[in-house]
PDB file of C-alpha atoms in Angstrom:
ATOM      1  CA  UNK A   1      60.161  84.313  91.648  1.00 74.00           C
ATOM      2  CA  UNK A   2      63.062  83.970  93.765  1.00 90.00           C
ATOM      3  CA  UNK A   3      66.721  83.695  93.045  1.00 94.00           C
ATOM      4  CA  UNK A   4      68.650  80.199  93.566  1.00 95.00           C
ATOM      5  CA  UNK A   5      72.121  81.267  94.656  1.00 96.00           C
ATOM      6  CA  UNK A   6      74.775  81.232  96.476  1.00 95.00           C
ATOM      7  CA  UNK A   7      76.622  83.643  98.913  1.00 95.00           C
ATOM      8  CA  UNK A   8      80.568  83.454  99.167  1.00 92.00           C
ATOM      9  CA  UNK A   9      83.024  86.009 100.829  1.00 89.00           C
ATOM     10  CA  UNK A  10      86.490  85.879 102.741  1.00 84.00           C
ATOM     11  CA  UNK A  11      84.491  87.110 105.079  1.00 86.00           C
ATOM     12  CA  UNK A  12      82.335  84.877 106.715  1.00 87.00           C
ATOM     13  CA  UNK A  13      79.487  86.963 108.485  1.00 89.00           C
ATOM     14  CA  UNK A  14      79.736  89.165 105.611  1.00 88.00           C
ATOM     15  CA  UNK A  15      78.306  86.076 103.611  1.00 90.00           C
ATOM     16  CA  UNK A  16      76.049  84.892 106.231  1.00 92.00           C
ATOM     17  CA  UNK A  17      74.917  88.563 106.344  1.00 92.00           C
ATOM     18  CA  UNK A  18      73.949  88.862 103.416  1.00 92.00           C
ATOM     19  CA  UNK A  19      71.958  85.456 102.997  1.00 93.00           C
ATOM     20  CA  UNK A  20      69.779  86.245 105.861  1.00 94.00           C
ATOM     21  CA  UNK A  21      68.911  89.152 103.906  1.00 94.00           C
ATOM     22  CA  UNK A  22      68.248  88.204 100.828  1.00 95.00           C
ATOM     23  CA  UNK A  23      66.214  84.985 102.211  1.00 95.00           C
ATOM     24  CA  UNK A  24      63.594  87.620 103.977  1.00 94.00           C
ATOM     25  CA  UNK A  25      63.714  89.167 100.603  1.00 94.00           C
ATOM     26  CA  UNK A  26      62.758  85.798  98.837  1.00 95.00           C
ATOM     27  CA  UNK A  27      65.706  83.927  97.471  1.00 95.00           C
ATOM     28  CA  UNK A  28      66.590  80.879  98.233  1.00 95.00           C
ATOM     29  CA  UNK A  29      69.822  80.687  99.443  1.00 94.00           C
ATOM     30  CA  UNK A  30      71.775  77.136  98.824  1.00 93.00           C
ATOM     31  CA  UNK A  31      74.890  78.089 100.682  1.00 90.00           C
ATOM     32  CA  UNK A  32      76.746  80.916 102.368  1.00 90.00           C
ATOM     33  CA  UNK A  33      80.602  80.304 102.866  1.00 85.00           C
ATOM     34  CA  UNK A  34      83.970  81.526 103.190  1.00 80.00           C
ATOM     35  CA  UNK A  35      86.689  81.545 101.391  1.00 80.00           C
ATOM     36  CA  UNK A  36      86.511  82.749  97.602  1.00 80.00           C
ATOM     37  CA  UNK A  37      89.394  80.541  96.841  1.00 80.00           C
ATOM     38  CA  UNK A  38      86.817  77.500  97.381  1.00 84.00           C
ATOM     39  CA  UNK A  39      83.937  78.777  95.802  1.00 85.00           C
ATOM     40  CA  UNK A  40      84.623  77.101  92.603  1.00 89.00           C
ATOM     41  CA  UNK A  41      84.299  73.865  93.720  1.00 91.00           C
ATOM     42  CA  UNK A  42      80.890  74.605  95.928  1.00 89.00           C
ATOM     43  CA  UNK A  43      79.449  76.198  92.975  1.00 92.00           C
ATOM     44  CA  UNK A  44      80.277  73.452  90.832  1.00 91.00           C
ATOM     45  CA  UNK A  45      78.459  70.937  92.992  1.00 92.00           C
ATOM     46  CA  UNK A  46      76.034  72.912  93.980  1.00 92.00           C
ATOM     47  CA  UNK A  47      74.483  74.759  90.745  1.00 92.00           C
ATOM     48  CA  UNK A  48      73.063  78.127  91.778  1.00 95.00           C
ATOM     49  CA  UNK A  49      71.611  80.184  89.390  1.00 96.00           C
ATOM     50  CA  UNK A  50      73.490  82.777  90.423  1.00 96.00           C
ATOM     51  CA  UNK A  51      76.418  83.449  92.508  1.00 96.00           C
ATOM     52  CA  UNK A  52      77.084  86.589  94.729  1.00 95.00           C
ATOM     53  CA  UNK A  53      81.365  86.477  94.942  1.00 94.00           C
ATOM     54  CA  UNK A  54      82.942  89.278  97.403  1.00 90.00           C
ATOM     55  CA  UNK A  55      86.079  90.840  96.753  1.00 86.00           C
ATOM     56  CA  UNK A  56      88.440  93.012  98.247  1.00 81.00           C
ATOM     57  CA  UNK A  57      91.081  93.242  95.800  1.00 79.00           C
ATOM     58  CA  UNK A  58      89.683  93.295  92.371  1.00 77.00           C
ATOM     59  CA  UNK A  59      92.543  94.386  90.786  1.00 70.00           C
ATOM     60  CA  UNK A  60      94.935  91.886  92.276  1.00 75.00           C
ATOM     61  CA  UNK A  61      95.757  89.040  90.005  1.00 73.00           C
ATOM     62  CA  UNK A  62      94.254  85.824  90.149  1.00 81.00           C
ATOM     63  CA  UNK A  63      91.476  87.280  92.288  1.00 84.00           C
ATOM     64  CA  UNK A  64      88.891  85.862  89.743  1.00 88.00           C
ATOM     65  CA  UNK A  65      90.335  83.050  88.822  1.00 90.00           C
ATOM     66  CA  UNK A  66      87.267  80.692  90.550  1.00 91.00           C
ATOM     67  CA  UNK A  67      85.111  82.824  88.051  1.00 92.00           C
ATOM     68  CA  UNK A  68      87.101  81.510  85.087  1.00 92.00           C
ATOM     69  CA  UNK A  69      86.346  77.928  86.643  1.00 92.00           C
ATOM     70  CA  UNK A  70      82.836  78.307  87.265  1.00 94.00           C
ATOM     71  CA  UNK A  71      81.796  79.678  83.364  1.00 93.00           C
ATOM     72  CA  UNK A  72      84.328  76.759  82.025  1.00 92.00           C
ATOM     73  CA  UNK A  73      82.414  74.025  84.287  1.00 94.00           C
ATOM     74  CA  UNK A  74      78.540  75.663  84.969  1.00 94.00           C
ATOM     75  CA  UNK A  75      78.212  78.316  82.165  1.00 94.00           C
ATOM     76  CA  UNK A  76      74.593  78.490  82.872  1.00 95.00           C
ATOM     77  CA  UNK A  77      75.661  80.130  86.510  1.00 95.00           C
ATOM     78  CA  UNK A  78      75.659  84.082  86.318  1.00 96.00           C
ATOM     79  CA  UNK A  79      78.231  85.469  88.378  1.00 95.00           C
ATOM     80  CA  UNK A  80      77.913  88.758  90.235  1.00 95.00           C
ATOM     81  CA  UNK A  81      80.971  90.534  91.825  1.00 93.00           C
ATOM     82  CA  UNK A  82      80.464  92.050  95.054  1.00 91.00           C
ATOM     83  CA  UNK A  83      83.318  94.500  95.360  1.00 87.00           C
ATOM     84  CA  UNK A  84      84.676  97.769  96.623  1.00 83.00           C
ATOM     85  CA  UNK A  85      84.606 100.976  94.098  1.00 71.00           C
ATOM     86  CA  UNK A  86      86.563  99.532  91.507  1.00 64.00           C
ATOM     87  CA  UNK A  87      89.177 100.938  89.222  1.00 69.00           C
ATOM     88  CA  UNK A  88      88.437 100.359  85.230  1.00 70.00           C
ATOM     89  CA  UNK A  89      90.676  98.016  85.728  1.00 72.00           C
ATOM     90  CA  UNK A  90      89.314  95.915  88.527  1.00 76.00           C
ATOM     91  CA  UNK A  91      86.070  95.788  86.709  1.00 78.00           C
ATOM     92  CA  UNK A  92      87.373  94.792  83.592  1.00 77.00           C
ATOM     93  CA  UNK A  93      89.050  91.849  85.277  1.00 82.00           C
ATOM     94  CA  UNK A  94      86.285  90.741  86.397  1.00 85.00           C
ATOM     95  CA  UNK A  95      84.195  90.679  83.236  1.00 84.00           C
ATOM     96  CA  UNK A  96      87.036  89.421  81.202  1.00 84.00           C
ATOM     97  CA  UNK A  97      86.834  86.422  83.918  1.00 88.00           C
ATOM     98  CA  UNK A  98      83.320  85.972  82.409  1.00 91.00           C
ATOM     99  CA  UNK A  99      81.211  88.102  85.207  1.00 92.00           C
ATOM    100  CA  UNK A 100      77.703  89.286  84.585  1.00 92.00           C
ATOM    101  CA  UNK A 101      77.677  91.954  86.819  1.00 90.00           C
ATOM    102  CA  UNK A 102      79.537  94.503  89.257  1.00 91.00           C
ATOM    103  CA  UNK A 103      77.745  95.360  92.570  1.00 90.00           C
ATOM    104  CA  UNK A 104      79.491  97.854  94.545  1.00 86.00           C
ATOM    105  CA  UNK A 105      79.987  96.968  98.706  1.00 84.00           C
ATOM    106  CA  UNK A 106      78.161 100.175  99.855  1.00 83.00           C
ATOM    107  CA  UNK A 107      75.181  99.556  97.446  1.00 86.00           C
ATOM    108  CA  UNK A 108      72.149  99.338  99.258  1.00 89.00           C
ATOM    109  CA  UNK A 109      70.389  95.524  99.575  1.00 93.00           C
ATOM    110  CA  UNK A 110      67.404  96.113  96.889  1.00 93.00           C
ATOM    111  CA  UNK A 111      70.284  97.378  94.199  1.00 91.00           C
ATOM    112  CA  UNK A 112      71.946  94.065  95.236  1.00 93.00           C
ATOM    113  CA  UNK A 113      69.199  92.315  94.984  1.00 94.00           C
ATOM    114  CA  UNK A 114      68.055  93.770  90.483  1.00 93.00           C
ATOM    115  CA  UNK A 115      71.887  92.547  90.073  1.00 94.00           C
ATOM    116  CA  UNK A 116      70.759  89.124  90.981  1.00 95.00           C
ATOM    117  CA  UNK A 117      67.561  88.965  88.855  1.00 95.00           C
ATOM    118  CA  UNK A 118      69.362  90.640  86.229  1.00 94.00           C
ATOM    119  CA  UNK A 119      72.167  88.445  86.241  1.00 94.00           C
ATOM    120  CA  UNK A 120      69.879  85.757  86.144  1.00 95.00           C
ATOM    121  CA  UNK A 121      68.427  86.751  83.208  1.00 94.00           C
ATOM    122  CA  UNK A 122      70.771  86.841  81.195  1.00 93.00           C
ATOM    123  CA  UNK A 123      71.616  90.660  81.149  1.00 91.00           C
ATOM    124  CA  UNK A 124      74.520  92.799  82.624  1.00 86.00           C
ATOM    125  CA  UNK A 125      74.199  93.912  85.991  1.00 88.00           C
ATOM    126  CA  UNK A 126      76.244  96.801  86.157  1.00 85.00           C
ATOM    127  CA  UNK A 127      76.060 100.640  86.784  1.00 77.00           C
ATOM    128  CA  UNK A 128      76.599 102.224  83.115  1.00 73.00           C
ATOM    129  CA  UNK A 129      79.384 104.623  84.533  1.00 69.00           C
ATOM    130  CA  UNK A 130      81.394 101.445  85.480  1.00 70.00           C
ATOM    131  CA  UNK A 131      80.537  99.229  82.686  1.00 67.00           C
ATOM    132  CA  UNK A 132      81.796 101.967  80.690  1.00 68.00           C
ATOM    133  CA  UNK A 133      85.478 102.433  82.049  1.00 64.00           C
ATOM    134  CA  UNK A 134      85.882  98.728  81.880  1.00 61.00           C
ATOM    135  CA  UNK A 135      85.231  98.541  78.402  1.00 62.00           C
ATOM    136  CA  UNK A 136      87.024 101.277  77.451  1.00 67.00           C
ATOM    137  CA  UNK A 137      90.125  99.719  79.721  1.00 58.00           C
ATOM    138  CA  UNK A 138      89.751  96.157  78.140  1.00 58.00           C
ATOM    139  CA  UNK A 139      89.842  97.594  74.218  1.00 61.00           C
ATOM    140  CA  UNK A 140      92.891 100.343  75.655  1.00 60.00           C
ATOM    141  CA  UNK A 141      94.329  98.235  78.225  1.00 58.00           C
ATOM    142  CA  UNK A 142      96.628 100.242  80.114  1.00 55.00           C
ATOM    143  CA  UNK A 143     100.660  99.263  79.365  1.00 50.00           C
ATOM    144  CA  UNK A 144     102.106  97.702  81.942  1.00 50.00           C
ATOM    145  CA  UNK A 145     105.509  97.983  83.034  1.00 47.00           C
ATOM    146  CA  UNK A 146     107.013  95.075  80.369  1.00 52.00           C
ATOM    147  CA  UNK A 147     104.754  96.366  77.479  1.00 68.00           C
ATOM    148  CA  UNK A 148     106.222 100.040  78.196  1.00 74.00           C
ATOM    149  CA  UNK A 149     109.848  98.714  78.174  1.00 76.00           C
ATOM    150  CA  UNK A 150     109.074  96.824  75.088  1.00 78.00           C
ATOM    151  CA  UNK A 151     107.541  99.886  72.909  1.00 79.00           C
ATOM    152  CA  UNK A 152     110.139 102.226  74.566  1.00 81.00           C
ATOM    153  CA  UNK A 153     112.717  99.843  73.250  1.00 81.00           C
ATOM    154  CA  UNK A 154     111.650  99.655  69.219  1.00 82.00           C
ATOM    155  CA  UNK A 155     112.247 103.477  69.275  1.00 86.00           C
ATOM    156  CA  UNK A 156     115.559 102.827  69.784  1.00 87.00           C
ATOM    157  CA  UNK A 157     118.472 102.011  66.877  1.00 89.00           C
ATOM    158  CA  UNK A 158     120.729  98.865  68.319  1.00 88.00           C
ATOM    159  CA  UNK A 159     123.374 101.130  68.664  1.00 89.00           C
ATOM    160  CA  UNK A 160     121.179 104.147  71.056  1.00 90.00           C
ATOM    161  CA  UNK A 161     120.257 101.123  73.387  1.00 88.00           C
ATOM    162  CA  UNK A 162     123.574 100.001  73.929  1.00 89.00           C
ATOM    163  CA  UNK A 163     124.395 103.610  74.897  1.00 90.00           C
ATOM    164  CA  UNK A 164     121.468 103.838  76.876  1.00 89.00           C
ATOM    165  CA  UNK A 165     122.352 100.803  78.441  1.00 88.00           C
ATOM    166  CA  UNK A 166     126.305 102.885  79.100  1.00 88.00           C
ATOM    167  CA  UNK A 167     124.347 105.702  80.581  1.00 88.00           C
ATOM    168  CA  UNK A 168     122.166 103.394  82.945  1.00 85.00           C
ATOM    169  CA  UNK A 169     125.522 101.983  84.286  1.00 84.00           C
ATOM    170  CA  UNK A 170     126.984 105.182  85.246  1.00 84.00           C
ATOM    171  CA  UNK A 171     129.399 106.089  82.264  1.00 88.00           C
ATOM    172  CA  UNK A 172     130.028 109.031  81.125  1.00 89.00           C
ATOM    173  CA  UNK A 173     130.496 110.213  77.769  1.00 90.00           C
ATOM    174  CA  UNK A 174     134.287 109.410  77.110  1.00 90.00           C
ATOM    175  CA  UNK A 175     133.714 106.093  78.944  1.00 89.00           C
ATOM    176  CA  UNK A 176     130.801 105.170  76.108  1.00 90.00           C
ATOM    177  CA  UNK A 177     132.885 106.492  73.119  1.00 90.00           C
ATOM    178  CA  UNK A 178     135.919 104.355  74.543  1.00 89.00           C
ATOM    179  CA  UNK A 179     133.867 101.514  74.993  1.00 88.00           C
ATOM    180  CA  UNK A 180     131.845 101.867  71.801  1.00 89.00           C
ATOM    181  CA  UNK A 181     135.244 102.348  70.025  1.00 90.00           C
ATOM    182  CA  UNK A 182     133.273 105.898  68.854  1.00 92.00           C
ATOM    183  CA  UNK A 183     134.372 110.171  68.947  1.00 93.00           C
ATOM    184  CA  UNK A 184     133.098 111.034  71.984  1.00 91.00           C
ATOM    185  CA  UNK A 185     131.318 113.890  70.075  1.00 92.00           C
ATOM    186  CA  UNK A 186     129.562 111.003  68.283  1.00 92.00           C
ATOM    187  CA  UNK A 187     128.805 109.376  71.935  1.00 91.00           C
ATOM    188  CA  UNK A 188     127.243 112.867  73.124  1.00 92.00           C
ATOM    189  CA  UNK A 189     125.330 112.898  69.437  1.00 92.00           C
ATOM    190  CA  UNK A 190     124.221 109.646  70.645  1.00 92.00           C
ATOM    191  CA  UNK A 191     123.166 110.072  74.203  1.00 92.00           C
ATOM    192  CA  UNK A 192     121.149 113.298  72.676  1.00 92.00           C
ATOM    193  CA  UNK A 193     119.249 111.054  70.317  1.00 92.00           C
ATOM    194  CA  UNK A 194     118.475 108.860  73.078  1.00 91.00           C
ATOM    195  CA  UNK A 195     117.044 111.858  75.629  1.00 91.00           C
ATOM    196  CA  UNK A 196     115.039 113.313  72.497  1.00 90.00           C
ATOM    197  CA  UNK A 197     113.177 109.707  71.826  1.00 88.00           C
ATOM    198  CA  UNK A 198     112.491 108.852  75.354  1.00 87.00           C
ATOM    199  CA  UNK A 199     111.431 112.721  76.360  1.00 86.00           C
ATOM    200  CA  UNK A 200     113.520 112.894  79.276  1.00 84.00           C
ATOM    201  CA  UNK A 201     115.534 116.028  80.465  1.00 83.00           C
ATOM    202  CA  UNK A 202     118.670 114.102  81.830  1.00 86.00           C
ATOM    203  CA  UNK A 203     121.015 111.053  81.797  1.00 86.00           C
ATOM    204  CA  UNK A 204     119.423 110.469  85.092  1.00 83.00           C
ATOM    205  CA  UNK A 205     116.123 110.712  83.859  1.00 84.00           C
ATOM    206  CA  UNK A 206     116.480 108.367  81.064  1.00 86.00           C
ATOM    207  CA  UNK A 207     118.625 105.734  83.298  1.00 84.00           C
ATOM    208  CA  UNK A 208     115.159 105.945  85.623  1.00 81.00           C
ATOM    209  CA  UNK A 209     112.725 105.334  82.628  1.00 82.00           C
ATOM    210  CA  UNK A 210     114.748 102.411  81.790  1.00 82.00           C
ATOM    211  CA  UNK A 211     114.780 100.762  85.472  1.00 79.00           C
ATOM    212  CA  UNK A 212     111.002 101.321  86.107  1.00 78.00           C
ATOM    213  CA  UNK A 213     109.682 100.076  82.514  1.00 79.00           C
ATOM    214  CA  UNK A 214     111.940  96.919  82.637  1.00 77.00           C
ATOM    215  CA  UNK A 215     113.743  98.504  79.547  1.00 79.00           C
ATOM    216  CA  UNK A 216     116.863  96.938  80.419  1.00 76.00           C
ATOM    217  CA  UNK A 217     115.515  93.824  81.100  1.00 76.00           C
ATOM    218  CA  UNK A 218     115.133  93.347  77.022  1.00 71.00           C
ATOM    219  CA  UNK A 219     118.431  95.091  75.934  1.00 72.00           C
ATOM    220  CA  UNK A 220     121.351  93.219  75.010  1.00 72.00           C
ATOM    221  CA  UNK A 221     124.427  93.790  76.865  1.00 67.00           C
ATOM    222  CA  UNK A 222     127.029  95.841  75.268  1.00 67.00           C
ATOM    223  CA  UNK A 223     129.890  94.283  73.476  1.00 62.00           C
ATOM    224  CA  UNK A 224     132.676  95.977  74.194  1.00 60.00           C
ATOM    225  CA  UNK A 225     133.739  96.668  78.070  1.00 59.00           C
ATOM    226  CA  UNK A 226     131.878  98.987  80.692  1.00 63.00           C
ATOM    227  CA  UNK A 227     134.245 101.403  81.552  1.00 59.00           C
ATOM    228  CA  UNK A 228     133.296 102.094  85.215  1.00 53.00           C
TER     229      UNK A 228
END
């Protein structure tokens, strides 16, 4: 028995494309459009049973965001992602969005065509390899840039990120002890600590880590004055 579903793509004769083929095949195709962004509201009106979505950006946020509408509003629809070779991530989006399956763009038509009936019945149309790397990224989710600065910054006593924050602006160690009203042995003791926890080699090193995590984003501002 044939599939009832829907075709949608940012590419249009991608999507018609593929519906001619999959009609010779024996589906019945309701609909075959373009853009993603609308297919929401078409597959809300419409009611496939399943619905092919093509994507060219996986990993970019928001790109499944219509999926996230369509299992809220037709839960019953399956959802199959038509994608490039994703990265653990990209996949992962996709199923957290509430996709039932993962269908690669260079797959050939009949391995489109089992992640349809799959889909459709209920199971998870997905190549193991894949389905594996997306699970394993959605239960060790990769830290992003915020999340790093935030762990990097609970290693950190109050008084090694306001140093750390010193050393990011430029200062050197007699302009931290003056402005930390500290020995600028206990400064260098200081900026030490603060290399050794955040395994960098240099001042420079650790004022980089800092910019590219968003450390400094989260750290106070000293209290006394920079000393520039």
């Amino acid at each position: 028995m044939g599939v009832r579903l829907m075709v949608v793509d940012d590419h249009r004769l991608l999507a018609e494309a593929l519906a001619s083929a999959l009609k010779l095949r024996g589906h019945r195709v309701l609909a075959a459009a373009a853009p993603v962004a609308g297919a929401a509201d078409l597959v809300v009106s419409r009611a496939p049973e399943v619905c092919l979505l093509g994507t060219a950006a996986p990993a970019e946020p928001g790109a499944f965001d219509p999926i996230v509408r369509i299992k809220r509003e037709r839960p019953q629809v399956a959802v199959v992602v038509l994608g490039p070779v994703p990265s653990p991530r990209g996949i992962a989006a996709a199923f957290a969005a509430g996709a039932s399956g993962y269908v690669r763009h260079d797959e050939r038509i009949e391995n489109v065509e089992r992640a349809l009936v799959k889909a459709r019945a209920g199971e998870v149309a997905v190549a193991p390899q894949l389905l594996q790397g997306a699970f394993m990224e959605l239960l060790h989710p990769a830290a992003q840039p915020d999340d790093e600065g935030q762990r990097l910054l609970g290693m950190l006593t109050p008084r090694e990120v306001e140093v750390l924050v010193r050393v990011a602006e430029g200062e050197d160690t007699r302009g931290i002890a003056a402005g930390m009203g500290i020995a600028p042995s206990t400064a260098r003791t200081h900026v030490q600590r603060v290399l050794m926890k955040l395994s960098v080699g240099s001042r420079l090193e650790a004022a980089a880590l800092a910019a590219r995590t968003g450390l400094l984003d989260h750290a106070p501002r000293p209290r006394g004055p920079l000393n520039r």
